[in-house]
């Protein structure tokens, strides 16, 4: 996967290795928009009618997988002495799978249209969606006590609902009309600028409410996914998303300290093995419980066992909000 190459570039250009060093301030500043545009494109692929259509099997299986994986990992780490908040973040990271890697792998193997292939693809995209509430939950936990955390999360939930209604009303009554007027002018440059303006404005709205910019971009994407301009919008935003998402992985690579690896290699290997085993067992069991055969369930579990790029995004937010400490972030 190209994300591994970007991570390696970040390691080489970071301040923790010999050789040229690039200041990470501007890289991080631009990299945040990579997550913004990634959430925006995911929202485009999940309009409200599709979310409603997936409410039974995918919603039940997907929610159970994400919640149980997070809780199991969190409980194990907490029993081993890890602080509860850090254990929660690592559990949320473990619950994510890479839809990019999964879709490419299934396509290369010719399994993308099989029963387990379609189920794994849909569940991985659903996990991308569940990363959105994790974003503002982790942001809300930064710098608050355990008792104060509940009030912060309640306030964050209220702000999220407020942002949802603001962006939904604006999208329903304004965005379709706006893009109709822009499309009449037949200017590709103006259309691209309008897409960037809408996504960044939505991100600024939620940032102003104290939430992550990615959440606002996701809501704007979902709203635009209802319009006939969905495919044009996705084509316009894709180049910016790919470049800035690459910078995001570079910025994450800059955080890796190779000198710390000898001291944490055992925890790192144990975590990687634990990640795969926990997800294989949980996904296989959940899929079998909903009535699918053992072969399909096991294949789905194996495909979803990999980690995901949203895990890096959750780690970045945990570090930014002060939830994660240095040692835990290096292991994760």
Coordinates of C-alpha atoms in Angstrom, one line a residue:
X1 CA 0.0 0.0 0.0
X2 CA 1.2 3.5 -0.8
X3 CA 0.5 4.6 2.8
X4 CA 3.5 2.5 3.9
X5 CA 5.7 4.4 1.5
X6 CA 4.4 7.8 2.8
X7 CA 5.1 6.6 6.4
X8 CA 8.7 5.7 5.4
X9 CA 9.2 9.1 3.9
X10 CA 8.0 10.7 7.1
X11 CA 10.4 8.6 9.1
X12 CA 13.3 9.6 6.9
X13 CA 12.5 13.3 6.9
X14 CA 11.6 13.4 10.6
X15 CA 13.7 14.8 13.4
X16 CA 14.3 11.3 14.9
X17 CA 16.5 9.9 12.1
X18 CA 19.8 11.0 10.6
X19 CA 19.7 13.0 7.3
X20 CA 17.6 15.9 6.1
X21 CA 14.9 17.2 8.4
X22 CA 11.7 18.9 7.3
X23 CA 9.8 21.0 9.8
X24 CA 6.6 19.2 10.7
X25 CA 4.6 22.3 11.5
X26 CA 3.4 23.1 8.0
X27 CA 3.2 19.4 7.1
X28 CA 0.8 18.8 10.0
X29 CA -1.1 22.0 9.1
X30 CA -1.8 20.8 5.5
X31 CA -2.1 17.1 6.5
X32 CA -5.2 17.8 8.6
X33 CA -7.0 18.7 5.4
X34 CA -6.2 15.2 4.1
X35 CA -8.5 13.7 6.7
X36 CA -11.1 16.5 6.0
X37 CA -11.3 15.6 2.3
X38 CA -11.1 11.8 3.0
X39 CA -14.2 12.1 5.3
X40 CA -15.8 14.3 2.7
X41 CA -15.5 11.6 0.0
X42 CA -16.7 8.9 2.3
X43 CA -19.8 11.0 3.0
X44 CA -20.3 11.3 -0.7
X45 CA -20.5 7.5 -1.0
X46 CA -22.9 7.2 1.8
X47 CA -26.0 9.3 1.1
X48 CA -29.0 9.0 3.5
X49 CA -30.9 6.5 1.4
X50 CA -28.0 4.1 1.3
X51 CA -27.4 4.5 5.1
X52 CA -31.1 3.7 5.6
X53 CA -30.9 0.6 3.3
X54 CA -28.0 -0.8 5.3
X55 CA -29.8 -0.4 8.6
X56 CA -30.4 -4.1 9.2
X57 CA -27.5 -6.6 8.5
X58 CA -24.7 -4.1 8.0
X59 CA -25.7 -1.8 10.8
X60 CA -26.1 -4.6 13.3
X61 CA -23.0 -6.5 12.3
X62 CA -20.9 -3.4 11.8
X63 CA -21.9 -1.8 15.1
X64 CA -21.4 -5.0 17.1
X65 CA -17.9 -5.5 15.6
X66 CA -16.7 -2.0 16.3
X67 CA -18.2 -1.8 19.8
X68 CA -17.1 -5.3 20.9
X69 CA -13.6 -4.8 19.5
X70 CA -13.2 -1.5 21.2
X71 CA -14.5 -2.8 24.5
X72 CA -12.5 -6.1 24.5
X73 CA -9.2 -4.4 23.7
X74 CA -10.0 -1.6 26.2
X75 CA -10.8 -4.1 29.0
X76 CA -7.7 -6.2 28.4
X77 CA -5.4 -3.1 28.4
X78 CA -7.1 -1.7 31.4
X79 CA -6.6 -5.0 33.3
X80 CA -3.0 -4.8 32.3
X81 CA -2.7 -1.4 34.0
X82 CA -3.2 1.0 31.1
X83 CA -5.2 4.1 31.9
X84 CA -8.9 3.8 30.8
X85 CA -8.8 6.8 28.4
X86 CA -5.7 5.5 26.6
X87 CA -7.1 2.0 26.5
X88 CA -10.3 3.4 24.9
X89 CA -8.3 5.2 22.2
X90 CA -6.2 2.1 21.4
X91 CA -9.4 0.0 21.4
X92 CA -10.9 2.4 18.9
X93 CA -7.8 2.2 16.7
X94 CA -8.0 -1.6 16.8
X95 CA -11.6 -1.5 15.6
X96 CA -10.7 0.1 12.3
X97 CA -9.9 -1.7 9.1
X98 CA -8.5 -0.2 5.9
X99 CA -11.2 -0.1 3.2
X100 CA -8.5 1.0 0.7
X101 CA -6.4 -2.1 1.3
X102 CA -9.4 -4.4 1.6
X103 CA -11.0 -3.3 -1.7
X104 CA -7.7 -3.5 -3.6
X105 CA -6.9 -6.9 -2.2
X106 CA -10.3 -8.4 -3.0
X107 CA -10.2 -6.9 -6.5
X108 CA -6.7 -8.4 -7.1
X109 CA -7.9 -11.8 -6.0
X110 CA -11.1 -11.6 -7.9
X111 CA -13.2 -11.9 -4.7
X112 CA -14.8 -8.5 -4.8
X113 CA -18.2 -9.8 -6.0
X114 CA -18.2 -12.9 -3.7
X115 CA -20.5 -13.0 -0.6
X116 CA -17.6 -12.5 1.8
X117 CA -16.1 -9.9 -0.4
X118 CA -19.2 -7.7 -0.6
X119 CA -19.8 -8.1 3.1
X120 CA -16.2 -7.3 4.1
X121 CA -16.2 -4.2 1.7
X122 CA -19.4 -2.8 3.2
X123 CA -18.3 -3.5 6.8
X124 CA -14.9 -1.7 6.2
X125 CA -16.7 1.3 4.8
X126 CA -19.1 1.2 7.8
X127 CA -16.0 1.2 10.0
X128 CA -14.9 4.4 8.2
X129 CA -18.2 6.0 9.2
X130 CA -17.8 4.9 12.8
X131 CA -14.5 6.7 13.0
X132 CA -16.4 10.0 12.8
X133 CA -18.0 9.8 16.3
X134 CA -14.7 8.4 17.6
X135 CA -13.1 11.6 16.3
X136 CA -15.1 14.0 18.5
X137 CA -15.3 11.5 21.4
X138 CA -11.5 11.4 21.7
X139 CA -11.3 15.2 21.2
X140 CA -13.8 15.6 24.0
X141 CA -11.8 13.5 26.4
X142 CA -8.7 15.7 26.1
X143 CA -7.8 17.6 29.3
X144 CA -10.9 16.7 31.3
X145 CA -11.3 14.5 34.4
X146 CA -13.3 11.3 34.3
X147 CA -16.4 13.0 35.8
X148 CA -16.0 16.0 33.6
X149 CA -15.6 13.8 30.6
X150 CA -19.3 12.9 30.6
X151 CA -20.3 16.6 30.5
X152 CA -17.8 17.2 27.7
X153 CA -19.1 14.3 25.7
X154 CA -22.7 15.4 26.2
X155 CA -21.9 18.9 25.1
X156 CA -20.0 17.4 22.1
X157 CA -23.0 15.3 21.2
X158 CA -25.3 18.4 21.3
X159 CA -22.9 20.3 19.1
X160 CA -22.7 17.4 16.7
X161 CA -26.5 17.4 16.4
X162 CA -26.6 21.1 15.9
X163 CA -23.9 20.9 13.2
X164 CA -25.8 18.1 11.5
X165 CA -29.1 20.1 11.3
X166 CA -27.3 23.3 10.2
X167 CA -25.4 21.5 7.4
X168 CA -28.4 19.3 6.5
X169 CA -30.7 22.4 6.1
X170 CA -28.1 24.3 4.2
X171 CA -27.4 21.4 1.9
X172 CA -31.1 20.6 1.3
X173 CA -32.0 24.2 0.5
X174 CA -28.8 25.8 -0.7
X175 CA -26.2 23.4 -2.1
X176 CA -28.3 21.8 -4.8
X177 CA -29.3 25.3 -6.1
X178 CA -25.7 26.5 -5.8
X179 CA -24.3 23.6 -7.8
X180 CA -27.0 24.0 -10.5
X181 CA -26.0 27.6 -11.0
X182 CA -22.3 26.6 -11.2
X183 CA -22.9 23.7 -13.6
X184 CA -24.8 26.0 -16.0
X185 CA -21.6 28.1 -16.4
X186 CA -19.7 25.0 -17.6
X187 CA -16.5 26.0 -15.9
X188 CA -14.5 23.1 -14.5
X189 CA -12.3 25.5 -12.5
X190 CA -15.3 27.2 -10.9
X191 CA -16.9 23.8 -10.1
X192 CA -13.7 22.6 -8.3
X193 CA -13.3 25.9 -6.4
X194 CA -17.0 25.6 -5.3
X195 CA -16.4 22.0 -4.0
X196 CA -13.4 23.1 -2.1
X197 CA -15.2 26.1 -0.7
X198 CA -18.2 24.0 0.5
X199 CA -16.1 21.3 2.1
X200 CA -13.8 23.8 3.9
X201 CA -16.8 25.9 5.0
X202 CA -18.5 22.9 6.5
X203 CA -15.2 21.9 8.2
X204 CA -14.9 25.5 9.6
X205 CA -18.5 25.3 10.9
X206 CA -17.9 22.3 13.1
X207 CA -14.4 23.6 14.1
X208 CA -16.2 26.8 15.3
X209 CA -18.5 24.6 17.4
X210 CA -15.5 22.9 19.1
X211 CA -15.7 19.7 17.0
X212 CA -13.3 18.3 14.5
X213 CA -13.2 19.7 11.0
X214 CA -13.5 16.2 9.6
X215 CA -16.9 15.8 11.1
X216 CA -18.3 18.8 9.2
X217 CA -16.7 17.7 6.0
X218 CA -18.3 14.3 6.4
X219 CA -21.8 15.8 6.9
X220 CA -21.3 18.0 3.8
X221 CA -20.3 14.9 1.8
X222 CA -23.4 13.0 3.0
X223 CA -25.6 16.0 2.0
X224 CA -24.0 16.3 -1.5
X225 CA -24.3 12.6 -1.9
X226 CA -28.0 13.1 -2.3
X227 CA -27.6 15.3 -5.3
X228 CA -27.0 14.5 -9.0
X229 CA -23.6 16.1 -8.8
X230 CA -22.1 13.4 -6.5
X231 CA -19.8 11.9 -9.1
X232 CA -18.6 15.2 -10.4
X233 CA -17.9 16.4 -6.9
X234 CA -15.9 13.3 -6.1
X235 CA -13.8 13.6 -9.2
X236 CA -13.1 17.3 -8.4
X237 CA -12.0 16.6 -4.8
X238 CA -10.0 13.4 -5.4
X239 CA -6.6 14.9 -6.5
X240 CA -6.6 17.2 -3.4
X241 CA -7.6 14.3 -1.1
X242 CA -4.9 12.0 -2.4
X243 CA -2.1 14.6 -2.1
X244 CA -3.1 15.9 1.3
X245 CA -3.8 12.4 2.6
X246 CA -0.3 11.4 1.5
X247 CA 1.0 14.4 3.6
X248 CA -1.0 13.1 6.5
X249 CA 0.8 9.8 6.4
X250 CA 4.1 11.6 6.1
X251 CA 3.3 13.6 9.2
X252 CA 2.5 10.4 11.1
X253 CA 5.8 8.9 9.9
X254 CA 7.6 11.9 11.4
X255 CA 6.2 10.9 14.8
X256 CA 7.9 7.4 14.7
X257 CA 11.1 7.1 16.7
X258 CA 13.2 4.2 15.4
X259 CA 15.4 4.5 18.5
X260 CA 12.5 3.6 20.7
X261 CA 11.7 0.4 18.8
X262 CA 14.2 -1.9 20.6
X263 CA 12.6 -1.1 24.0
X264 CA 9.0 -1.7 22.8
X265 CA 9.3 -4.4 20.1
X266 CA 7.7 -7.1 22.3
X267 CA 4.6 -4.9 23.0
X268 CA 4.5 -4.0 19.3
X269 CA 4.5 -7.6 18.1
X270 CA 2.1 -8.6 20.8
X271 CA -0.3 -5.8 19.8
X272 CA -0.1 -6.7 16.1
X273 CA -0.9 -10.4 16.8
X274 CA -3.6 -9.4 19.2
X275 CA -5.2 -7.0 16.7
X276 CA -5.5 -9.8 14.1
X277 CA -6.7 -12.5 16.5
X278 CA -9.3 -10.4 18.3
X279 CA -10.8 -9.1 15.0
X280 CA -10.8 -12.5 13.3
X281 CA -12.5 -14.2 16.3
X282 CA -15.1 -11.4 16.8
X283 CA -16.0 -10.8 13.2
X284 CA -16.3 -14.6 12.5
X285 CA -18.5 -15.1 15.5
X286 CA -20.7 -12.1 14.8
X287 CA -21.2 -13.0 11.1
X288 CA -22.1 -16.6 12.1
X289 CA -24.6 -15.4 14.6
X290 CA -26.6 -13.6 11.9
X291 CA -27.0 -16.8 10.0
X292 CA -24.1 -17.0 7.5
X293 CA -22.1 -20.1 6.9
X294 CA -18.7 -20.7 8.7
X295 CA -16.6 -20.3 5.5
X296 CA -18.1 -16.9 4.7
X297 CA -17.8 -15.8 8.3
X298 CA -14.1 -16.9 8.5
X299 CA -13.2 -15.3 5.2
X300 CA -14.8 -12.1 6.3
X301 CA -12.9 -12.1 9.6
X302 CA -9.6 -12.7 7.8
X303 CA -10.2 -9.9 5.4
X304 CA -11.1 -7.4 8.2
X305 CA -8.2 -8.4 10.4
X306 CA -5.9 -5.7 9.0
X307 CA -5.6 -2.3 10.6
X308 CA -6.7 0.9 8.9
X309 CA -5.6 4.4 8.0
X310 CA -8.3 5.8 10.3
X311 CA -6.4 4.3 13.2
X312 CA -3.6 6.7 12.4
X313 CA -6.1 9.5 12.3
X314 CA -7.5 8.6 15.7
X315 CA -3.9 8.4 17.1
X316 CA -3.2 11.8 15.7
X317 CA -6.3 13.3 17.4
X318 CA -5.4 11.5 20.6
X319 CA -1.9 13.0 20.6
X320 CA -3.2 16.5 19.6
X321 CA -5.8 16.5 22.4
X322 CA -3.3 15.2 25.0
X323 CA -5.1 11.9 25.6
X324 CA -2.3 9.7 24.4
X325 CA 1.1 9.6 26.1
X326 CA 4.5 9.2 24.3
X327 CA 5.0 5.6 25.1
X328 CA 1.5 4.4 24.2
X329 CA 1.5 6.3 20.9
X330 CA 4.8 4.8 19.8
X331 CA 3.6 1.2 20.5
X332 CA 0.3 1.9 18.8

